[in-house]
């Protein structure tokens, strides 16, 4: 009798659990692709607060002004007389407080002839680029090392998925310019070469990863550190 009762209890528990499991399987999963949704109309970053948060604390609404929602940084072209012949100006939350909690940011890219924005990633955001002038060979590499790249020209738009290595090279006859937007208030900007050779990784790791001798490792660390 005890065995029958135990078996009956097990069957009953299974019948009660089955609908719960089915509901969990069918229930939609809410996943944030980038920054979390805001909980108010705006949360202008208070950059004066000495707090370490995932984001920034909000200014009191009475202290917010229209200028908090306007960014003037893209009006001045960045210098391109560097080793890459290209540069970027970012409108991230650190210099554009109105972006706080909005999940977006912007940047201006300028290229001298032959200029390159080297392979890099944005760990916290996808990027969309709009070419204002010139021609760029742009692309990204997937996690399984598949390359998606082509020349994009004035007026063209291309997207680079979140976290994937991507690049832009000016292949036109003169300077080039583009504007990009990212779906994060601070998407991050991580240059691949600088991360590998400028971060004090043990030399043996670099030698074995890239099949380099010590002299070449030392030279690259000097360049990218």
Coordinates of N, CA and C in Angstrom, one line a residue:
X1 N 0.8 -1.2 0.0 CA 0.0 0.0 0.0 C 0.9 1.3 0.0
X2 N 2.0 1.2 0.8 CA 2.8 2.4 0.8 C 3.5 2.6 -0.5
X3 N 3.8 1.5 -1.2 CA 4.5 1.6 -2.5 C 3.5 2.2 -3.5
X4 N 2.2 1.8 -3.5 CA 1.2 2.3 -4.4 C 1.0 3.8 -4.1
X5 N 1.0 4.2 -2.8 CA 0.8 5.6 -2.5 C 1.9 6.4 -3.0
X6 N 3.2 5.9 -2.9 CA 4.3 6.6 -3.3 C 4.3 6.8 -4.8
X7 N 3.9 5.8 -5.6 CA 3.8 5.8 -7.0 C 2.7 6.9 -7.4
X8 N 1.6 6.8 -6.7 CA 0.5 7.8 -7.0 C 1.0 9.2 -6.8
X9 N 1.7 9.4 -5.7 CA 2.2 10.8 -5.4 C 3.2 11.3 -6.5
X10 N 4.0 10.4 -7.0 CA 5.0 10.7 -8.0 C 4.3 11.1 -9.3
X11 N 3.2 10.3 -9.7 CA 2.5 10.6 -10.9 C 1.8 11.9 -10.8
X12 N 1.2 12.2 -9.6 CA 0.4 13.4 -9.4 C 1.4 14.6 -9.5
X13 N 2.6 14.5 -8.9 CA 3.6 15.6 -8.9 C 4.0 15.9 -10.3
X14 N 4.1 14.8 -11.1 CA 4.5 14.9 -12.5 C 3.4 15.7 -13.3
X15 N 2.2 15.3 -13.0 CA 1.1 16.0 -13.8 C 1.0 17.4 -13.4
X16 N 1.3 17.8 -12.1 CA 1.2 19.2 -11.7 C 2.4 20.0 -12.3
X17 N 3.6 19.3 -12.4 CA 4.7 20.0 -12.8 C 4.7 20.2 -14.3
X18 N 4.1 19.3 -15.1 CA 4.2 19.4 -16.6 C 3.7 20.7 -17.1
X19 N 2.5 21.2 -16.7 CA 2.0 22.5 -17.2 C 3.0 23.6 -16.9
X20 N 3.7 23.6 -15.7 CA 4.6 24.6 -15.4 C 5.8 24.6 -16.3
X21 N 6.3 23.4 -16.6 CA 7.4 23.3 -17.5 C 7.0 23.7 -18.9
X22 N 5.8 23.4 -19.3 CA 5.3 23.8 -20.6 C 5.2 25.3 -20.7
X23 N 4.7 25.9 -19.7 CA 4.6 27.4 -19.7 C 5.9 28.1 -19.7
X24 N 6.9 27.5 -19.0 CA 8.3 28.1 -19.1 C 8.9 28.0 -20.5
X25 N 8.6 26.9 -21.2 CA 9.1 26.7 -22.5 C 8.4 27.7 -23.5
X26 N 7.2 28.0 -23.3 CA 6.4 28.8 -24.2 C 6.6 30.3 -23.8
X27 N 7.0 30.6 -22.6 CA 7.0 32.0 -22.2 C 8.1 32.8 -22.9
X28 N 7.8 34.0 -23.4 CA 8.8 34.8 -24.1 C 9.9 35.2 -23.2
X29 N 11.1 35.3 -23.7 CA 12.3 35.7 -22.9 C 12.6 37.1 -23.3
X30 N 12.6 38.0 -22.3 CA 13.0 39.4 -22.5 C 14.5 39.5 -22.3
X31 N 15.2 39.9 -23.4 CA 16.6 40.0 -23.4 C 17.0 41.4 -23.9
X32 N 17.8 42.2 -23.1 CA 18.2 43.5 -23.6 C 19.4 43.3 -24.5
X33 N 19.4 43.8 -25.7 CA 20.5 43.7 -26.7 C 21.6 44.6 -26.3
X34 N 21.3 45.8 -25.7 CA 22.3 46.7 -25.4 C 21.9 47.3 -24.0
X35 N 21.8 48.7 -23.9 CA 21.6 49.3 -22.6 C 20.1 49.0 -22.2
X36 N 19.9 49.0 -20.9 CA 18.6 48.8 -20.3 C 17.6 50.0 -20.7
X37 N 16.3 49.7 -20.8 CA 15.4 50.8 -21.1 C 15.3 51.8 -20.0
X38 N 15.1 53.1 -20.3 CA 15.0 54.1 -19.3 C 13.6 54.0 -18.5
X39 N 13.6 54.4 -17.3 CA 12.5 54.3 -16.4 C 11.8 55.7 -16.3
X40 N 12.3 56.7 -17.0 CA 11.7 58.1 -16.9 C 12.0 58.8 -18.2
X41 N 11.5 60.0 -18.4 CA 11.6 60.7 -19.7 C 13.1 60.9 -20.0
X42 N 13.9 61.2 -19.0 CA 15.3 61.4 -19.3 C 16.0 61.3 -17.9
X43 N 17.3 61.0 -18.0 CA 18.2 61.0 -16.8 C 19.5 61.6 -17.2
X44 N 19.6 62.9 -17.3 CA 20.8 63.5 -17.7 C 21.9 63.2 -16.7
X45 N 23.0 62.8 -17.2 CA 24.1 62.4 -16.3 C 24.7 63.5 -15.5
X46 N 24.8 63.3 -14.2 CA 25.4 64.2 -13.3 C 26.9 63.8 -13.2
X47 N 27.7 64.4 -14.0 CA 29.1 64.0 -14.1 C 30.0 64.5 -12.9
X48 N 29.3 65.3 -12.0 CA 30.1 65.8 -10.9 C 30.0 64.8 -9.7
X49 N 29.2 63.9 -9.7 CA 29.0 63.0 -8.6 C 30.2 61.9 -8.5
X50 N 30.7 61.7 -7.4 CA 31.8 60.8 -7.2 C 31.3 59.4 -6.8
X51 N 30.5 58.8 -7.8 CA 29.9 57.5 -7.5 C 30.3 56.6 -8.6
X52 N 30.5 55.3 -8.3 CA 30.9 54.3 -9.2 C 29.6 53.4 -9.5
X53 N 29.0 53.7 -10.6 CA 27.7 53.0 -11.0 C 27.8 52.4 -12.4
X54 N 26.9 51.6 -12.7 CA 26.7 51.1 -14.1 C 25.9 52.1 -14.8
X55 N 26.6 53.2 -15.3 CA 25.9 54.3 -15.8 C 26.3 55.5 -14.9
X56 N 25.4 56.5 -15.0 CA 25.7 57.7 -14.1 C 24.4 58.1 -13.4
X57 N 24.5 58.7 -12.2 CA 23.4 59.2 -11.5 C 22.7 60.4 -12.3
X58 N 21.5 60.6 -12.0 CA 20.7 61.7 -12.7 C 20.9 63.0 -12.1
X59 N 20.9 64.0 -12.9 CA 20.8 65.4 -12.4 C 19.4 65.6 -11.9
X60 N 19.2 66.5 -10.9 CA 17.9 66.8 -10.5 C 17.2 67.5 -11.7
X61 N 16.0 67.2 -12.0 CA 15.3 67.8 -13.2 C 15.4 69.3 -13.2
X62 N 15.4 70.0 -12.1 CA 15.4 71.5 -12.1 C 16.8 72.0 -12.6
X63 N 17.8 71.1 -12.5 CA 19.1 71.5 -12.9 C 19.4 71.2 -14.4
X64 N 18.5 70.5 -15.1 CA 18.7 70.2 -16.5 C 18.4 71.3 -17.4
X65 N 19.2 71.5 -18.4 CA 19.0 72.6 -19.4 C 19.0 72.0 -20.8
X66 N 18.6 72.8 -21.7 CA 18.5 72.3 -23.1 C 19.9 71.9 -23.6
X67 N 21.0 72.6 -23.2 CA 22.3 72.2 -23.6 C 22.7 70.8 -23.2
X68 N 22.1 70.3 -22.2 CA 22.4 68.9 -21.8 C 22.1 67.9 -23.0
X69 N 21.1 68.3 -23.8 CA 20.7 67.4 -24.9 C 21.3 67.8 -26.3
X70 N 22.3 68.7 -26.3 CA 22.9 69.1 -27.5 C 24.4 68.9 -27.4
X71 N 25.0 68.3 -28.5 CA 26.4 68.0 -28.5 C 27.1 68.8 -29.6
X72 N 28.1 69.5 -29.3 CA 28.8 70.3 -30.3 C 30.1 69.7 -30.8
X73 N 30.5 68.6 -30.3 CA 31.8 68.0 -30.6 C 32.0 67.6 -32.0
X74 N 31.0 67.4 -32.8 CA 31.2 66.9 -34.2 C 31.4 68.0 -35.1
X75 N 31.4 69.3 -34.7 CA 31.6 70.4 -35.6 C 33.0 70.6 -35.9
X76 N 33.9 70.1 -35.1 CA 35.4 70.3 -35.3 C 36.0 69.0 -35.8
X77 N 36.5 69.0 -37.0 CA 37.1 67.8 -37.5 C 38.3 67.3 -36.7
X78 N 38.4 66.0 -36.4 CA 39.5 65.5 -35.7 C 40.8 65.5 -36.6
X79 N 41.9 65.5 -36.0 CA 43.2 65.5 -36.7 C 43.4 64.2 -37.3
X80 N 43.9 64.2 -38.6 CA 44.2 62.9 -39.2 C 45.7 62.8 -39.5
X81 N 46.5 63.7 -39.0 CA 47.9 63.6 -39.3 C 48.6 62.7 -38.2
X82 N 48.2 61.5 -38.2 CA 48.7 60.5 -37.2 C 49.1 59.3 -38.0
X83 N 49.6 58.2 -37.3 CA 50.2 57.1 -38.0 C 49.1 56.3 -38.8
X84 N 47.8 56.4 -38.5 CA 46.8 55.7 -39.2 C 46.1 56.6 -40.2
X85 N 46.3 57.9 -40.2 CA 45.7 58.8 -41.1 C 44.2 58.9 -41.0
X86 N 43.7 58.7 -39.8 CA 42.3 58.8 -39.5 C 42.1 59.0 -38.0
X87 N 40.9 59.5 -37.7 CA 40.6 59.8 -36.3 C 39.1 59.8 -36.1
X88 N 38.7 59.8 -34.8 CA 37.3 59.8 -34.5 C 37.0 60.7 -33.3
X89 N 35.8 61.3 -33.4 CA 35.3 62.1 -32.2 C 34.1 61.4 -31.8
X90 N 34.0 61.0 -30.5 CA 32.9 60.3 -30.0 C 32.0 61.2 -29.1
X91 N 30.7 61.0 -29.3 CA 29.7 61.6 -28.5 C 29.1 60.6 -27.6
X92 N 29.9 60.2 -26.5 CA 29.5 59.2 -25.5 C 28.9 60.0 -24.3
X93 N 28.4 59.3 -23.4 CA 27.7 59.9 -22.2 C 28.7 60.7 -21.4
X94 N 30.0 60.4 -21.5 CA 31.0 61.1 -20.7 C 31.1 62.6 -21.1
X95 N 30.8 62.9 -22.4 CA 30.9 64.3 -22.8 C 29.6 64.8 -23.4
X96 N 28.6 63.9 -23.3 CA 27.2 64.3 -23.9 C 26.2 63.7 -22.8
X97 N 26.0 64.4 -21.7 CA 25.3 63.9 -20.6 C 23.8 63.5 -20.9
X98 N 23.2 64.1 -21.9 CA 21.9 63.8 -22.2 C 21.7 62.4 -22.7
X99 N 22.7 61.7 -23.1 CA 22.6 60.3 -23.6 C 22.4 59.3 -22.4
X100 N 22.6 59.7 -21.2 CA 22.5 58.8 -20.1 C 21.1 58.1 -20.1
X101 N 21.1 56.8 -20.1 CA 19.9 56.0 -20.1 C 19.2 55.9 -21.4
X102 N 19.7 56.6 -22.5 CA 19.0 56.6 -23.8 C 19.4 55.4 -24.7
X103 N 20.5 54.8 -24.4 CA 21.0 53.7 -25.2 C 21.4 54.0 -26.6
X104 N 21.9 55.2 -26.8 CA 22.5 55.6 -28.1 C 23.7 56.5 -27.9
X105 N 24.5 56.6 -29.0 CA 25.7 57.5 -29.0 C 26.0 57.7 -30.4
X106 N 27.0 58.6 -30.7 CA 27.3 59.1 -32.0 C 28.8 59.3 -32.1
X107 N 29.3 59.3 -33.3 CA 30.7 59.6 -33.5 C 30.9 60.1 -35.0
X108 N 32.0 60.9 -35.1 CA 32.4 61.4 -36.4 C 33.7 60.8 -36.8
X109 N 33.8 60.2 -38.0 CA 35.1 59.7 -38.5 C 35.7 60.5 -39.6
X110 N 36.9 60.8 -39.5 CA 37.6 61.5 -40.6 C 38.8 60.8 -41.1
X111 N 39.0 60.7 -42.4 CA 40.1 60.0 -43.0 C 40.9 60.8 -43.9
X112 N 42.2 60.8 -43.8 CA 43.1 61.3 -44.9 C 43.1 60.3 -46.0
X113 N 43.7 60.6 -47.1 CA 43.8 59.7 -48.2 C 44.5 58.4 -47.7
X114 N 44.0 57.3 -47.9 CA 44.6 56.0 -47.4 C 44.4 55.8 -45.9
X115 N 43.7 56.7 -45.2 CA 43.5 56.5 -43.8 C 42.8 55.3 -43.3
X116 N 43.1 54.8 -42.1 CA 42.5 53.6 -41.6 C 42.0 53.8 -40.2
X117 N 40.8 53.4 -39.9 CA 40.3 53.1 -38.5 C 40.6 51.6 -38.3
X118 N 41.6 51.3 -37.5 CA 42.1 49.9 -37.5 C 41.1 48.9 -36.9
X119 N 41.3 47.6 -37.1 CA 40.4 46.7 -36.5 C 40.1 46.9 -35.0
X120 N 38.9 46.9 -34.6 CA 38.5 47.2 -33.3 C 37.1 46.6 -33.0
X121 N 36.7 46.7 -31.7 CA 35.4 46.3 -31.4 C 34.7 47.3 -30.5
X122 N 33.4 47.2 -30.4 CA 32.6 48.0 -29.4 C 31.9 46.9 -28.6
X123 N 32.4 46.6 -27.4 CA 31.9 45.5 -26.6 C 30.4 45.6 -26.2
X124 N 29.9 46.8 -26.1 CA 28.6 47.0 -25.6 C 27.6 47.6 -26.6
X125 N 27.9 47.6 -27.9 CA 27.0 48.2 -28.8 C 27.2 47.8 -30.3
X126 N 26.1 47.7 -31.1 CA 26.2 47.6 -32.5 C 26.4 49.0 -33.1
X127 N 27.0 49.0 -34.3 CA 27.3 50.3 -35.0 C 26.7 50.4 -36.4
X128 N 26.2 51.5 -36.7 CA 25.7 51.8 -38.1 C 26.5 53.0 -38.6
X129 N 27.0 52.9 -39.8 CA 27.8 53.9 -40.4 C 27.2 54.5 -41.6
X130 N 27.2 55.8 -41.7 CA 26.7 56.6 -42.9 C 27.9 57.4 -43.5
X131 N 28.2 57.1 -44.8 CA 29.3 57.7 -45.4 C 28.9 59.1 -45.9
X132 N 29.6 60.2 -45.4 CA 29.3 61.5 -45.9 C 30.0 61.9 -47.1
X133 N 31.3 61.4 -47.2 CA 32.1 61.8 -48.3 C 33.2 60.7 -48.5
X134 N 33.5 60.4 -49.8 CA 34.5 59.5 -50.1 C 34.1 58.0 -50.2
X135 N 35.1 57.1 -50.2 CA 34.8 55.7 -50.4 C 35.6 55.0 -49.3
X136 N 34.9 54.0 -48.6 CA 35.6 53.3 -47.6 C 35.4 51.8 -47.8
X137 N 36.5 51.1 -47.7 CA 36.5 49.6 -47.6 C 36.2 49.3 -46.2
X138 N 35.0 48.8 -45.9 CA 34.6 48.6 -44.5 C 34.1 47.1 -44.4
X139 N 34.3 46.6 -43.2 CA 33.8 45.2 -43.0 C 33.9 44.8 -41.6
X140 N 33.4 43.6 -41.3 CA 33.5 42.9 -40.0 C 33.8 41.5 -40.1
X141 N 34.3 40.8 -39.1 CA 34.6 39.4 -39.1 C 33.8 38.8 -38.0
X142 N 33.1 37.7 -38.3 CA 32.2 37.0 -37.4 C 33.1 36.1 -36.4
X143 N 32.4 35.5 -35.5 CA 33.0 34.7 -34.5 C 33.6 33.4 -35.1
X144 N 33.1 33.0 -36.3 CA 33.7 31.9 -37.0 C 34.6 32.3 -38.1
X145 N 35.1 33.6 -38.0 CA 36.1 34.1 -38.9 C 35.6 34.3 -40.4
X146 N 34.4 34.5 -40.5 CA 33.8 34.9 -41.9 C 33.9 36.4 -42.1
X147 N 34.4 36.8 -43.2 CA 34.6 38.2 -43.4 C 33.4 38.7 -44.3
X148 N 32.8 39.9 -43.8 CA 31.8 40.6 -44.6 C 32.3 42.0 -44.9
X149 N 32.7 42.3 -46.1 CA 33.4 43.5 -46.4 C 33.1 44.0 -47.8
X150 N 33.1 45.3 -48.0 CA 32.9 45.8 -49.4 C 33.2 47.3 -49.3
X151 N 33.4 47.9 -50.5 CA 33.5 49.3 -50.6 C 32.2 50.0 -50.5
X152 N 32.1 50.9 -49.6 CA 30.8 51.7 -49.4 C 31.2 53.2 -49.8
X153 N 30.2 53.8 -50.4 CA 30.5 55.2 -51.0 C 29.5 56.2 -50.3
X154 N 29.7 57.5 -50.7 CA 28.9 58.6 -50.2 C 27.4 58.2 -50.3
X155 N 26.7 58.3 -49.1 CA 25.3 58.0 -49.0 C 25.0 56.6 -48.6
X156 N 26.0 55.7 -48.6 CA 25.8 54.3 -48.3 C 25.8 54.1 -46.7
X157 N 25.1 53.1 -46.3 CA 25.0 52.8 -44.9 C 25.4 51.3 -44.7
X158 N 26.1 51.0 -43.6 CA 26.5 49.7 -43.3 C 26.4 49.5 -41.8
X159 N 26.1 48.2 -41.4 CA 26.0 47.9 -39.9 C 27.1 47.0 -39.5
X160 N 27.6 47.1 -38.3 CA 28.6 46.3 -37.7 C 28.0 45.7 -36.4
X161 N 27.8 44.4 -36.4 CA 27.1 43.8 -35.2 C 27.9 44.0 -33.9
X162 N 27.2 44.0 -32.8 CA 27.8 44.3 -31.5 C 29.0 43.3 -31.2
X163 N 30.1 43.8 -30.8 CA 31.2 43.1 -30.3 C 32.1 42.5 -31.3
X164 N 31.7 42.5 -32.6 CA 32.5 41.9 -33.7 C 33.6 42.9 -34.1
X165 N 34.8 42.3 -34.5 CA 35.9 43.1 -35.0 C 35.5 43.7 -36.3
X166 N 35.8 45.0 -36.5 CA 35.4 45.7 -37.7 C 36.4 46.8 -38.0
X167 N 36.4 47.4 -39.2 CA 37.4 48.3 -39.6 C 36.8 49.2 -40.8
X168 N 37.5 50.3 -41.0 CA 37.2 51.2 -42.2 C 38.5 51.7 -42.8
X169 N 38.7 51.5 -44.1 CA 39.8 52.0 -44.8 C 39.4 52.9 -45.9
X170 N 40.0 54.1 -46.0 CA 39.7 55.0 -47.1 C 40.4 54.6 -48.4
X171 N 39.6 54.2 -49.3 CA 40.2 53.7 -50.6 C 39.9 54.7 -51.7
X172 N 39.4 55.9 -51.4 CA 39.1 56.9 -52.4 C 40.3 57.7 -52.8
X173 N 40.1 58.7 -53.7 CA 41.2 59.5 -54.2 C 41.5 60.7 -53.3
X174 N 40.7 60.9 -52.3 CA 40.9 62.1 -51.4 C 40.4 61.8 -50.0
X175 N 40.2 62.8 -49.2 CA 39.7 62.6 -47.8 C 38.3 61.9 -47.8
X176 N 38.0 61.3 -46.7 CA 36.7 60.7 -46.5 C 36.1 61.1 -45.1
X177 N 34.8 61.0 -45.0 CA 34.2 61.4 -43.7 C 32.9 60.5 -43.6
X178 N 32.7 60.2 -42.3 CA 31.5 59.4 -42.0 C 31.0 59.7 -40.6
X179 N 29.7 59.4 -40.4 CA 29.1 59.5 -39.1 C 28.6 58.1 -38.7
X180 N 28.8 57.7 -37.4 CA 28.3 56.5 -37.0 C 27.5 56.7 -35.7
X181 N 26.5 55.8 -35.6 CA 25.7 55.8 -34.4 C 25.8 54.4 -33.7
X182 N 25.7 54.3 -32.4 CA 25.8 53.0 -31.7 C 24.6 52.9 -30.7
X183 N 24.2 51.7 -30.5 CA 23.0 51.5 -29.6 C 23.4 51.3 -28.2
X184 N 24.3 52.2 -27.7 CA 24.7 52.2 -26.3 C 25.2 53.6 -26.0
X185 N 25.0 54.1 -24.8 CA 25.4 55.4 -24.4 C 27.0 55.4 -24.2
X186 N 27.6 54.2 -24.0 CA 29.0 54.1 -24.0 C 29.4 52.7 -24.5
X187 N 29.5 52.6 -25.8 CA 29.7 51.3 -26.4 C 31.1 50.7 -26.2
X188 N 32.0 51.5 -25.8 CA 33.4 51.1 -25.7 C 34.1 51.1 -27.0
X189 N 35.4 51.2 -27.0 CA 36.2 51.3 -28.2 C 37.5 50.5 -27.9
X190 N 37.7 49.3 -28.4 CA 38.8 48.5 -28.1 C 39.6 48.2 -29.4
X191 N 40.8 48.8 -29.6 CA 41.6 48.5 -30.7 C 42.3 47.1 -30.5
X192 N 42.3 46.3 -31.5 CA 42.8 44.9 -31.3 C 44.3 44.9 -31.1
X193 N 45.0 45.6 -32.0 CA 46.5 45.6 -31.9 C 46.9 46.2 -30.5
X194 N 46.3 47.3 -30.1 CA 46.7 47.9 -28.9 C 46.4 47.0 -27.7
X195 N 45.3 46.3 -27.8 CA 44.9 45.4 -26.7 C 45.9 44.3 -26.5
X196 N 46.4 43.8 -27.6 CA 47.3 42.6 -27.5 C 48.7 43.1 -27.2
X197 N 49.2 44.2 -27.8 CA 50.6 44.5 -27.7 C 50.8 45.7 -26.7
X198 N 49.8 46.3 -26.2 CA 49.9 47.4 -25.3 C 49.4 47.2 -23.9
X199 N 49.1 46.0 -23.6 CA 48.5 45.7 -22.3 C 49.3 44.8 -21.4
X200 N 50.6 44.7 -21.7 CA 51.6 44.0 -20.8 C 51.2 42.5 -20.7
X201 N 50.6 41.9 -21.8 CA 50.5 40.5 -21.8 C 51.9 39.8 -21.9
X202 N 52.0 38.7 -21.2 CA 53.3 38.0 -21.2 C 53.8 37.8 -22.6
X203 N 55.1 38.0 -22.8 CA 55.7 37.9 -24.2 C 55.5 36.5 -24.8
X204 N 55.5 35.5 -23.9 CA 55.4 34.1 -24.4 C 54.0 33.9 -25.1
X205 N 53.0 34.5 -24.5 CA 51.7 34.4 -25.1 C 51.6 35.0 -26.5
X206 N 52.2 36.2 -26.6 CA 52.2 36.9 -27.9 C 53.1 36.1 -28.9
X207 N 54.2 35.6 -28.5 CA 55.1 34.8 -29.4 C 54.3 33.6 -29.9
X208 N 53.7 32.8 -29.1 CA 53.0 31.6 -29.5 C 51.7 31.8 -30.2
X209 N 51.0 32.9 -29.9 CA 49.8 33.2 -30.6 C 50.0 33.7 -32.0
X210 N 51.0 34.6 -32.2 CA 51.3 35.1 -33.5 C 52.5 34.6 -34.2
X211 N 53.2 33.6 -33.6 CA 54.4 33.0 -34.2 C 55.4 34.1 -34.5
X212 N 55.7 34.8 -33.4 CA 56.7 35.9 -33.5 C 57.9 35.6 -32.7
X213 N 59.1 36.2 -33.1 CA 60.3 36.1 -32.3 C 60.3 37.2 -31.3
X214 N 61.2 37.2 -30.3 CA 61.2 38.1 -29.2 C 61.4 39.5 -29.7
X215 N 62.3 39.7 -30.8 CA 62.6 41.0 -31.3 C 61.4 41.7 -31.9
X216 N 60.6 40.9 -32.6 CA 59.4 41.4 -33.2 C 58.4 41.8 -32.2
X217 N 58.2 41.0 -31.1 CA 57.3 41.3 -30.0 C 57.7 42.6 -29.4
X218 N 59.0 42.8 -29.1 CA 59.5 44.0 -28.5 C 59.2 45.2 -29.3
X219 N 59.4 45.1 -30.6 CA 59.1 46.2 -31.5 C 57.6 46.6 -31.6
X220 N 56.8 45.5 -31.6 CA 55.3 45.8 -31.7 C 54.8 46.4 -30.3
X221 N 55.4 45.9 -29.2 CA 55.0 46.5 -27.9 C 55.4 47.9 -27.8
X222 N 56.5 48.3 -28.4 CA 57.0 49.7 -28.4 C 56.0 50.6 -29.2
X223 N 55.5 50.0 -30.3 CA 54.6 50.8 -31.2 C 53.3 51.0 -30.6
X224 N 52.7 49.9 -29.9 CA 51.3 50.0 -29.5 C 51.1 50.2 -28.0
X225 N 52.2 50.3 -27.3 CA 52.0 50.5 -25.8 C 51.8 52.0 -25.6

